[in-house]
Amino acid sequence: MARPAPATHHELLTAAARRFAVTGYKGTSLQDIAREVGCSKATVLYHFASKDALLCELMAPAITMLEELDARIATHTGAQAQRVAADGFVDLAVRFRREIALLRGEFPDLLQQPAFAHIQEISEHLIAAFSGFSDRPEARVAALVVLAGIAETCGEFLDIPDDQLRTALRAVAYRALEVST
Amino acid sequence: MARPAPATHHELLTAAARRFAVTGYKGTSLQDIAREVGCSKATVLYHFASKDALLCELMAPAITMLEELDARIATHTGAQAQRVAADGFVDLAVRFRREIALLRGEFPDLLQQPAFAHIQEISEHLIAAFSGFSDRPEARVAALVVLAGIAETCGEFLDIPDDQLRTALRAVAYRALEVST
DNA sequence: GGTAGATCTGACCGATCGGTCAGACGCTGA
DNA sequence: TCAGCGTCTGACCGATCGGTCAGATCTACC
């Protein structure tokens, strides 16, 4: 035994991502993850302080990219912000297919986590930008349909190459949000 | 104690629907449901054979409507089928906001349930109709974005009246799917 | 070769899960 | 009045959950 620690650490992360995407966070036990890697449950808890900590480390890159997108949107206004938000979120969703699907699937519960506290807020910014900063209910409904639809779709279409999925998602988002081109 | 049974039965169903929508199926214990109604966990299992049976009874009306929609779509072709599918699914999603949200949220796991076995198949029919029976990946991506987006949105916009939500959803679906009018 | 520290594990813990069961309680008709 | 039935409950069950811990095993350095 006693492989180099970084290798095991990384294996555990990817195995957890795989399992979480299929059976959800609550539906995946530490035993499941350990079994997939071929180590004991105690090893999982040697590498990660807790199941929550494992989730946080797993989501960190996606959350960082989400925060960067949020900051980028804030530097634009009107239709330009709408386009930046749509393009940016499509890029993010395609890049982090599994993580986004997981986040969306168990949204209400996982948001309690302190590390995810401000995701709700960023989602509001995204919806505002998507809707073209309109208060009309129809615009806000359309924004949420696009946001949730993209997130969910990425998690399921694992057989389509990245750039093709990106192009298709951008097209449908532009139509749904009536982005001026 | 000893209230009339139908009242308790109905109370348990609505309480379960509420909890499932918030914390998910796996994330909600029979104890949670019992506490919300103010009875014991044993009472829940007196009214329902198992937690799964409770879920099935809860979803039954929505599934019936989904099957009816599936049958109705089959009697149309082309653009007409697309419109029937979009209108019908919007109606269904608005009527059964909570149930649809739950179904989408824990999709992969709950589909194992025998009672839900053919939902996967009906989903395929819906996506085919949404995409105008096209094989183009872009059309299928758009179809899934709309399907998932509508389902998710209904679960969250509980503060908008039914007909306003229905109108808004239909509009965004038509745009995203390029339904000919 | 021996020691220190990193890596890993089996055994165990309390809590909670879905589910079972014997029996208590209240209503109703004979 | 009392027997019967529908309704409900507390106590309990085995399984599994996330997490702890002492110690086995391996690696690197002196």
Short mmCIF file of C-alpha atoms (C1' of nucleotides) in Angstrom, two decimals:
data_model
loop_
_atom_site.label_atom_id
_atom_site.label_comp_id
_atom_site.label_asym_id
_atom_site.label_seq_id
_atom_site.Cartn_x
_atom_site.Cartn_y
_atom_site.Cartn_z
CA MET A 1 0.00 0.00 0.00
CA ALA A 2 1.00 3.58 0.79
CA ARG A 3 0.86 5.04 -2.70
CA PRO A 4 2.01 8.66 -3.14
CA ALA A 5 -0.59 10.76 -1.37
CA PRO A 6 -1.38 13.25 -4.18
CA ALA A 7 -2.34 10.39 -6.51
CA THR A 8 -4.81 8.92 -4.02
CA HIS A 9 -6.12 12.37 -3.19
CA HIS A 10 -6.83 13.08 -6.85
CA GLU A 11 -8.33 9.65 -7.44
CA LEU A 12 -10.70 10.19 -4.53
CA LEU A 13 -11.76 13.58 -5.88
CA THR A 14 -12.59 12.28 -9.35
CA ALA A 15 -14.32 9.20 -7.98
CA ALA A 16 -16.41 11.40 -5.70
CA ALA A 17 -17.32 13.68 -8.61
CA ARG A 18 -18.44 10.68 -10.62
CA ARG A 19 -20.55 9.22 -7.84
CA PHE A 20 -22.06 12.55 -6.72
CA ALA A 21 -23.15 13.23 -10.30
CA VAL A 22 -24.97 9.91 -10.49
CA THR A 23 -26.41 9.32 -7.02
CA GLY A 24 -26.22 12.81 -5.56
CA TYR A 25 -24.35 14.08 -2.51
CA LYS A 26 -26.63 12.61 0.13
CA GLY A 27 -27.11 9.46 -1.92
CA THR A 28 -23.39 8.73 -2.02
CA SER A 29 -21.68 7.30 1.06
CA LEU A 30 -17.99 7.56 1.89
CA GLN A 31 -17.99 3.77 1.60
CA ASP A 32 -19.15 4.07 -2.03
CA ILE A 33 -16.31 6.45 -2.87
CA ALA A 34 -13.74 4.29 -1.08
CA ARG A 35 -14.95 1.18 -2.89
CA GLU A 36 -14.65 2.88 -6.28
CA VAL A 37 -11.02 3.82 -5.58
CA GLY A 38 -10.21 0.55 -3.85
CA CYS A 39 -9.31 1.86 -0.40
CA SER A 40 -10.98 1.98 2.99
CA LYS A 41 -13.47 4.55 4.19
CA ALA A 42 -10.92 5.62 6.80
CA THR A 43 -8.53 6.55 3.99
CA VAL A 44 -11.11 8.91 2.52
CA LEU A 45 -11.32 10.63 5.90
CA TYR A 46 -7.54 10.71 6.14
CA HIS A 47 -7.39 12.77 2.94
CA PHE A 48 -10.43 14.93 3.66
CA ALA A 49 -11.46 16.25 7.05
CA SER A 50 -15.10 15.37 6.40
CA LYS A 51 -17.57 14.55 3.64
CA ASP A 52 -18.45 18.25 3.49
CA ALA A 53 -14.79 19.19 3.09
CA LEU A 54 -14.53 16.74 0.19
CA LEU A 55 -17.49 18.38 -1.49
CA CYS A 56 -16.05 21.86 -0.97
CA GLU A 57 -12.69 20.93 -2.48
CA LEU A 58 -14.51 19.30 -5.38
CA MET A 59 -16.58 22.38 -6.12
CA ALA A 60 -13.86 24.98 -5.53
CA PRO A 61 -12.67 25.40 -9.15
CA ALA A 62 -16.22 25.75 -10.48
CA ILE A 63 -17.11 28.26 -7.77
CA THR A 64 -13.98 30.29 -8.49
CA MET A 65 -14.93 30.48 -12.17
CA LEU A 66 -18.48 31.43 -11.18
CA GLU A 67 -17.18 34.28 -9.01
CA GLU A 68 -14.94 35.49 -11.84
CA LEU A 69 -17.93 35.49 -14.18
CA ASP A 70 -19.93 37.46 -11.62
CA ALA A 71 -17.19 40.08 -11.41
CA ARG A 72 -16.94 40.29 -15.20
CA ILE A 73 -20.70 40.80 -15.59
CA ALA A 74 -20.58 43.69 -13.13
CA THR A 75 -18.29 45.63 -15.46
CA HIS A 76 -20.94 45.69 -18.21
CA THR A 77 -24.48 47.01 -18.55
CA GLY A 78 -27.64 46.29 -20.51
CA ALA A 79 -27.51 44.04 -23.56
CA GLN A 80 -23.74 43.72 -23.30
CA ALA A 81 -24.00 42.34 -19.76
CA GLN A 82 -26.67 39.95 -20.98
CA ARG A 83 -24.36 38.57 -23.67
CA VAL A 84 -21.39 38.32 -21.30
CA ALA A 85 -23.52 36.46 -18.77
CA ALA A 86 -24.94 34.02 -21.32
CA ASP A 87 -21.60 33.26 -22.97
CA GLY A 88 -19.80 33.02 -19.64
CA PHE A 89 -22.33 30.72 -18.03
CA VAL A 90 -22.38 28.43 -21.07
CA ASP A 91 -18.59 28.20 -20.94
CA LEU A 92 -18.67 27.46 -17.22
CA ALA A 93 -21.43 24.87 -17.49
CA VAL A 94 -19.67 23.02 -20.29
CA ARG A 95 -16.33 23.04 -18.49
CA PHE A 96 -17.74 21.86 -15.16
CA ARG A 97 -20.57 19.62 -16.39
CA ARG A 98 -20.58 17.28 -13.46
CA GLU A 99 -20.10 19.85 -10.73
CA ILE A 100 -22.86 22.12 -12.02
CA ALA A 101 -25.25 19.21 -12.32
CA LEU A 102 -24.51 18.24 -8.73
CA LEU A 103 -24.93 21.78 -7.47
CA ARG A 104 -28.26 22.16 -9.23
CA GLY A 105 -29.54 18.76 -8.15
CA GLU A 106 -29.23 19.35 -4.42
CA PHE A 107 -29.37 23.10 -4.47
CA PRO A 108 -31.49 23.99 -1.45
CA ASP A 109 -29.65 21.78 0.98
CA LEU A 110 -26.08 22.37 -0.10
CA LEU A 111 -26.55 26.13 0.00
CA GLN A 112 -26.61 25.90 3.79
CA GLN A 113 -22.90 25.11 3.55
CA PRO A 114 -20.93 28.28 4.45
CA ALA A 115 -18.61 27.81 1.49
CA PHE A 116 -21.59 28.03 -0.87
CA ALA A 117 -23.35 30.83 0.93
CA HIS A 118 -22.90 33.47 -1.77
CA ILE A 119 -23.84 31.24 -4.72
CA GLN A 120 -27.46 32.15 -4.19
CA GLU A 121 -26.49 35.79 -4.52
CA ILE A 122 -24.48 35.20 -7.68
CA SER A 123 -27.42 33.28 -9.15
CA GLU A 124 -29.56 36.36 -8.60
CA HIS A 125 -27.01 38.47 -10.48
CA LEU A 126 -27.00 35.96 -13.34
CA ILE A 127 -30.79 35.92 -13.57
CA ALA A 128 -30.87 39.72 -13.51
CA ALA A 129 -28.32 39.89 -16.32
CA PHE A 130 -30.05 37.13 -18.31
CA SER A 131 -33.35 38.99 -18.10
CA GLY A 132 -31.70 42.18 -19.34
CA PHE A 133 -32.24 43.74 -15.89
CA SER A 134 -35.97 43.72 -16.51
CA ASP A 135 -38.54 43.42 -13.73
CA ARG A 136 -41.14 41.86 -16.03
CA PRO A 137 -42.08 38.40 -14.70
CA GLU A 138 -41.87 36.95 -18.24
CA ALA A 139 -38.26 38.08 -18.51
CA ARG A 140 -37.36 36.61 -15.15
CA VAL A 141 -39.10 33.33 -15.98
CA ALA A 142 -37.18 33.11 -19.24
CA ALA A 143 -33.93 33.81 -17.40
CA LEU A 144 -34.52 31.02 -14.90
CA VAL A 145 -35.54 28.56 -17.63
CA VAL A 146 -32.28 29.24 -19.46
CA LEU A 147 -30.16 29.09 -16.29
CA ALA A 148 -31.65 25.85 -15.02
CA GLY A 149 -31.97 24.34 -18.48
CA ILE A 150 -28.31 24.86 -19.33
CA ALA A 151 -27.16 23.54 -15.97
CA GLU A 152 -29.25 20.40 -16.25
CA THR A 153 -28.47 19.77 -19.92
CA CYS A 154 -24.71 19.84 -19.40
CA GLY A 155 -24.90 17.09 -16.84
CA GLU A 156 -26.71 14.77 -19.21
CA PHE A 157 -25.12 15.31 -22.60
CA LEU A 158 -21.77 13.75 -21.78
CA ASP A 159 -21.45 12.27 -25.27
CA ILE A 160 -21.22 15.55 -27.18
CA PRO A 161 -17.85 17.28 -27.65
CA ASP A 162 -17.36 20.48 -25.69
CA ASP A 163 -17.36 22.99 -28.54
CA GLN A 164 -20.43 21.54 -30.22
CA LEU A 165 -22.34 21.59 -26.93
CA ARG A 166 -21.16 25.15 -26.29
CA THR A 167 -22.36 26.35 -29.69
CA ALA A 168 -25.74 24.67 -29.32
CA LEU A 169 -26.29 26.02 -25.81
CA ARG A 170 -25.33 29.55 -26.80
CA ALA A 171 -27.76 29.45 -29.73
CA VAL A 172 -30.72 28.31 -27.65
CA ALA A 173 -29.86 30.78 -24.87
CA TYR A 174 -29.76 33.68 -27.33
CA ARG A 175 -33.13 32.72 -28.79
CA ALA A 176 -34.79 32.19 -25.42
CA LEU A 177 -33.44 35.44 -23.96
CA GLU A 178 -33.94 37.41 -27.18
CA VAL A 179 -30.35 38.60 -27.07
CA SER A 180 -29.81 41.37 -29.61
CA THR A 181 -27.10 40.41 -32.08
CA MET B 1 -56.47 11.14 18.84
CA ALA B 2 -57.98 8.94 16.14
CA ARG B 3 -58.98 11.58 13.61
CA PRO B 4 -60.83 10.46 10.49
CA ALA B 5 -58.32 8.52 8.46
CA PRO B 6 -58.74 10.30 5.08
CA ALA B 7 -57.87 13.64 6.68
CA THR B 8 -54.63 12.32 8.16
CA HIS B 9 -53.83 10.52 4.91
CA HIS B 10 -54.24 13.72 2.93
CA GLU B 11 -52.30 15.76 5.46
CA LEU B 12 -49.43 13.31 5.25
CA LEU B 13 -49.41 13.48 1.44
CA THR B 14 -49.27 17.27 1.31
CA ALA B 15 -46.68 17.44 4.09
CA ALA B 16 -44.53 14.91 2.24
CA ALA B 17 -44.87 16.88 -1.00
CA ARG B 18 -43.76 20.02 0.80
CA ARG B 19 -40.75 18.37 2.45
CA PHE B 20 -39.66 16.40 -0.62
CA ALA B 21 -39.70 19.60 -2.68
CA VAL B 22 -37.38 21.32 -0.19
CA THR B 23 -35.00 18.64 1.06
CA GLY B 24 -35.49 15.96 -1.63
CA TYR B 25 -36.70 12.40 -1.31
CA LYS B 26 -33.59 10.92 0.26
CA GLY B 27 -33.06 14.03 2.34
CA THR B 28 -36.47 13.74 3.97
CA SER B 29 -37.03 11.14 6.69
CA LEU B 30 -40.37 9.65 7.70
CA GLN B 31 -39.73 11.31 11.05
CA ASP B 32 -39.61 14.73 9.33
CA ILE B 33 -42.97 14.13 7.66
CA ALA B 34 -44.52 12.85 10.89
CA ARG B 35 -43.24 15.85 12.83
CA GLU B 36 -44.73 18.29 10.29
CA VAL B 37 -48.16 16.68 10.61
CA GLY B 38 -47.85 16.15 14.36
CA CYS B 39 -48.08 12.38 14.50
CA SER B 40 -45.67 9.51 15.01
CA LYS B 41 -43.49 7.89 12.37
CA ALA B 42 -45.46 4.67 12.90
CA THR B 43 -48.61 6.50 11.82
CA VAL B 44 -46.99 7.40 8.50
CA LEU B 45 -46.26 3.73 7.95
CA TYR B 46 -49.80 2.82 8.98
CA HIS B 47 -51.16 4.98 6.12
CA PHE B 48 -48.50 4.03 3.56
CA ALA B 49 -46.91 0.63 3.14
CA SER B 50 -43.45 2.17 2.77
CA LYS B 51 -41.66 5.41 2.00
CA ASP B 52 -41.56 4.36 -1.67
CA ALA B 53 -45.32 3.74 -1.67
CA LEU B 54 -45.84 7.23 -0.27
CA LEU B 55 -43.77 8.69 -3.08
CA CYS B 56 -45.67 6.69 -5.71
CA GLU B 57 -49.06 7.81 -4.42
CA LEU B 58 -47.77 11.37 -4.35
CA MET B 59 -46.59 11.28 -7.94
CA ALA B 60 -49.50 9.29 -9.39
CA PRO B 61 -51.65 12.21 -10.61
CA ALA B 62 -48.70 13.92 -12.29
CA ILE B 63 -47.62 10.69 -13.95
CA THR B 64 -51.12 10.03 -15.21
CA MET B 65 -51.23 13.47 -16.81
CA LEU B 66 -47.81 12.87 -18.29
CA GLU B 67 -48.97 9.61 -19.85
CA GLU B 68 -52.05 11.32 -21.27
CA LEU B 69 -49.83 13.99 -22.79
CA ASP B 70 -47.62 11.30 -24.29
CA ALA B 71 -50.63 9.65 -25.91
CA ARG B 72 -51.90 12.96 -27.25
CA ILE B 73 -48.53 13.82 -28.79
CA ALA B 74 -48.52 10.49 -30.63
CA THR B 75 -51.64 11.50 -32.54
CA HIS B 76 -49.85 14.45 -34.14
CA THR B 77 -46.83 14.91 -36.37
CA GLY B 78 -44.22 17.52 -37.16
CA ALA B 79 -44.72 21.11 -36.06
CA GLN B 80 -48.16 20.33 -34.71
CA ALA B 81 -46.76 17.64 -32.39
CA GLN B 82 -44.11 20.13 -31.29
CA ARG B 83 -46.74 22.66 -30.30
CA VAL B 84 -48.91 20.07 -28.55
CA ALA B 85 -45.88 18.83 -26.58
CA ALA B 86 -44.77 22.32 -25.55
CA ASP B 87 -48.24 23.49 -24.51
CA GLY B 88 -49.03 20.23 -22.77
CA PHE B 89 -45.81 20.06 -20.83
CA VAL B 90 -46.13 23.67 -19.70
CA ASP B 91 -49.65 22.96 -18.45
CA LEU B 92 -48.46 19.86 -16.64
CA ALA B 93 -45.46 21.55 -15.09
CA VAL B 94 -47.52 24.48 -13.80
CA ARG B 95 -50.21 22.23 -12.38
CA PHE B 96 -47.78 19.89 -10.63
CA ARG B 97 -45.02 22.32 -9.73
CA ARG B 98 -43.73 20.52 -6.68
CA GLU B 99 -44.00 16.99 -8.03
CA ILE B 100 -42.18 17.80 -11.26
CA ALA B 101 -39.41 19.57 -9.40
CA LEU B 102 -38.94 16.55 -7.17
CA LEU B 103 -38.93 14.18 -10.11
CA ARG B 104 -36.26 16.18 -11.93
CA GLY B 105 -34.20 16.73 -8.81
CA GLU B 106 -33.57 13.08 -8.04
CA PHE B 107 -34.12 11.74 -11.51
CA PRO B 108 -31.46 9.03 -11.85
CA ASP B 109 -32.22 7.33 -8.57
CA LEU B 110 -35.99 7.46 -8.53
CA LEU B 111 -36.21 6.05 -12.05
CA GLN B 112 -35.14 2.70 -10.63
CA GLN B 113 -38.58 2.58 -9.02
CA PRO B 114 -40.80 0.21 -11.10
CA ALA B 115 -43.70 2.68 -11.00
CA PHE B 116 -41.50 5.28 -12.72
CA ALA B 117 -39.88 2.93 -15.20
CA HIS B 118 -41.50 4.33 -18.33
CA ILE B 119 -40.97 7.99 -17.46
CA GLN B 120 -37.57 7.82 -19.08
CA GLU B 121 -39.25 6.63 -22.26
CA ILE B 122 -41.87 9.37 -22.18
CA SER B 123 -39.09 11.92 -21.66
CA GLU B 124 -37.49 10.67 -24.85
CA HIS B 125 -40.79 11.16 -26.70
CA LEU B 126 -41.08 14.68 -25.30
CA ILE B 127 -37.55 15.58 -26.34
CA ALA B 128 -38.14 14.15 -29.80
CA ALA B 129 -41.32 16.19 -30.20
CA PHE B 130 -39.70 19.33 -28.75
CA SER B 131 -36.86 19.04 -31.25
CA GLY B 132 -39.34 18.71 -34.13
CA PHE B 133 -38.18 15.09 -34.59
CA SER B 134 -34.78 16.32 -35.74
CA ASP B 135 -31.57 14.35 -35.22
CA ARG B 136 -29.44 17.49 -35.21
CA PRO B 137 -27.58 17.73 -31.88
CA GLU B 138 -28.44 21.44 -31.62
CA ALA B 139 -32.14 20.63 -31.81
CA ARG B 140 -31.85 17.93 -29.16
CA VAL B 141 -29.82 20.22 -26.88
CA ALA B 142 -32.45 22.94 -27.23
CA ALA B 143 -35.18 20.42 -26.45
CA LEU B 144 -33.49 19.28 -23.27
CA VAL B 145 -32.77 22.84 -22.15
CA VAL B 146 -36.45 23.67 -22.50
CA LEU B 147 -37.65 20.47 -20.83
CA ALA B 148 -35.32 20.76 -17.86
CA GLY B 149 -35.62 24.53 -17.65
CA ILE B 150 -39.41 24.48 -17.46
CA ALA B 151 -39.43 21.67 -14.91
CA GLU B 152 -36.94 23.40 -12.65
CA THR B 153 -38.47 26.88 -13.00
CA CYS B 154 -41.94 25.73 -11.93
CA GLY B 155 -40.59 24.43 -8.65
CA GLU B 156 -39.06 27.78 -7.77
CA PHE B 157 -41.54 30.39 -8.91
CA LEU B 158 -44.20 29.63 -6.34
CA ASP B 159 -45.16 33.28 -6.04
CA ILE B 160 -46.47 33.78 -9.58
CA PRO B 161 -50.12 32.96 -10.43
CA ASP B 162 -50.64 29.92 -12.59
CA ASP B 163 -51.84 31.58 -15.79
CA GLN B 164 -49.13 34.21 -15.80
CA LEU B 165 -46.45 31.54 -15.30
CA ARG B 166 -48.04 29.43 -18.03
CA THR B 167 -48.02 32.30 -20.53
CA ALA B 168 -44.41 33.18 -19.75
CA LEU B 169 -43.21 29.58 -20.01
CA ARG B 170 -45.02 29.02 -23.31
CA ALA B 171 -43.46 32.16 -24.76
CA VAL B 172 -39.91 31.23 -23.83
CA ALA B 173 -40.43 27.62 -25.00
CA TYR B 174 -41.70 28.77 -28.39
CA ARG B 175 -38.72 31.07 -28.84
CA ALA B 176 -36.16 28.50 -27.73
CA LEU B 177 -37.64 25.72 -29.87
CA GLU B 178 -38.35 28.01 -32.85
CA VAL B 179 -41.96 26.83 -32.96
CA SER B 180 -43.63 28.03 -36.16
CA THR B 181 -46.69 30.14 -35.39
"C1'" DG C 1 20.15 -0.75 10.18
"C1'" DG C 2 17.28 2.14 12.60
"C1'" DT C 3 14.28 5.81 13.29
"C1'" DA C 4 10.68 9.45 12.09
"C1'" DG C 5 6.91 10.57 9.65
"C1'" DA C 6 3.54 9.85 6.05
"C1'" DT C 7 -0.04 6.73 4.52
"C1'" DC C 8 -3.45 3.47 5.30
"C1'" DT C 9 -6.62 0.19 7.73
"C1'" DG C 10 -9.93 -2.58 10.87
"C1'" DA C 11 -12.53 -2.07 14.69
"C1'" DC C 12 -15.43 0.67 16.81
"C1'" DC C 13 -18.73 4.71 18.14
"C1'" DG C 14 -23.26 7.22 18.51
"C1'" DA C 15 -26.87 8.74 15.56
"C1'" DT C 16 -30.30 8.01 12.36
"C1'" DC C 17 -32.44 5.53 8.78
"C1'" DG C 18 -36.80 2.61 7.08
"C1'" DG C 19 -39.58 -0.69 8.93
"C1'" DT C 20 -42.10 -4.10 12.47
"C1'" DC C 21 -45.09 -5.23 16.21
"C1'" DA C 22 -47.91 -5.63 20.31
"C1'" DG C 23 -50.96 -3.10 22.40
"C1'" DA C 24 -53.46 1.36 23.83
"C1'" DC C 25 -57.25 4.33 22.62
"C1'" DG C 26 -61.72 5.90 20.86
"C1'" DC C 27 -65.77 5.22 18.10
"C1'" DT C 28 -69.87 2.43 16.69
"C1'" DG C 29 -73.42 -0.94 16.37
"C1'" DA C 30 -75.55 -4.92 18.68
"C1'" DT D 1 -72.42 -2.73 28.29
"C1'" DC D 2 -69.42 -4.70 25.60
"C1'" DA D 3 -67.21 -6.59 21.58
"C1'" DG D 4 -65.13 -5.33 17.30
"C1'" DC D 5 -62.70 -2.37 14.36
"C1'" DG D 6 -60.18 1.47 12.67
"C1'" DT D 7 -56.59 4.57 14.19
"C1'" DC D 8 -52.51 5.54 16.40
"C1'" DT D 9 -48.24 5.01 19.28
"C1'" DG D 10 -43.77 3.70 21.90
"C1'" DA D 11 -40.43 0.46 21.92
"C1'" DC D 12 -37.64 -1.98 19.31
"C1'" DC D 13 -34.93 -4.09 15.16
"C1'" DG D 14 -31.01 -4.52 11.81
"C1'" DA D 15 -28.61 -1.74 8.57
"C1'" DT D 16 -26.08 2.08 7.36
"C1'" DC D 17 -24.53 6.63 8.00
"C1'" DG D 18 -20.31 10.03 9.04
"C1'" DG D 19 -16.60 10.07 11.94
"C1'" DT D 20 -12.67 8.53 15.53
"C1'" DC D 21 -8.62 6.09 16.93
"C1'" DA D 22 -4.79 3.00 17.89
"C1'" DG D 23 -1.80 0.73 15.42
"C1'" DA D 24 0.12 -1.70 11.10
"C1'" DT D 25 2.84 -0.75 7.02
"C1'" DC D 26 5.60 1.64 3.95
"C1'" DT D 27 9.12 5.31 2.55
"C1'" DA D 28 12.87 8.52 3.18
"C1'" DC D 29 16.65 10.10 5.47
"C1'" DC D 30 20.70 9.79 8.87
#
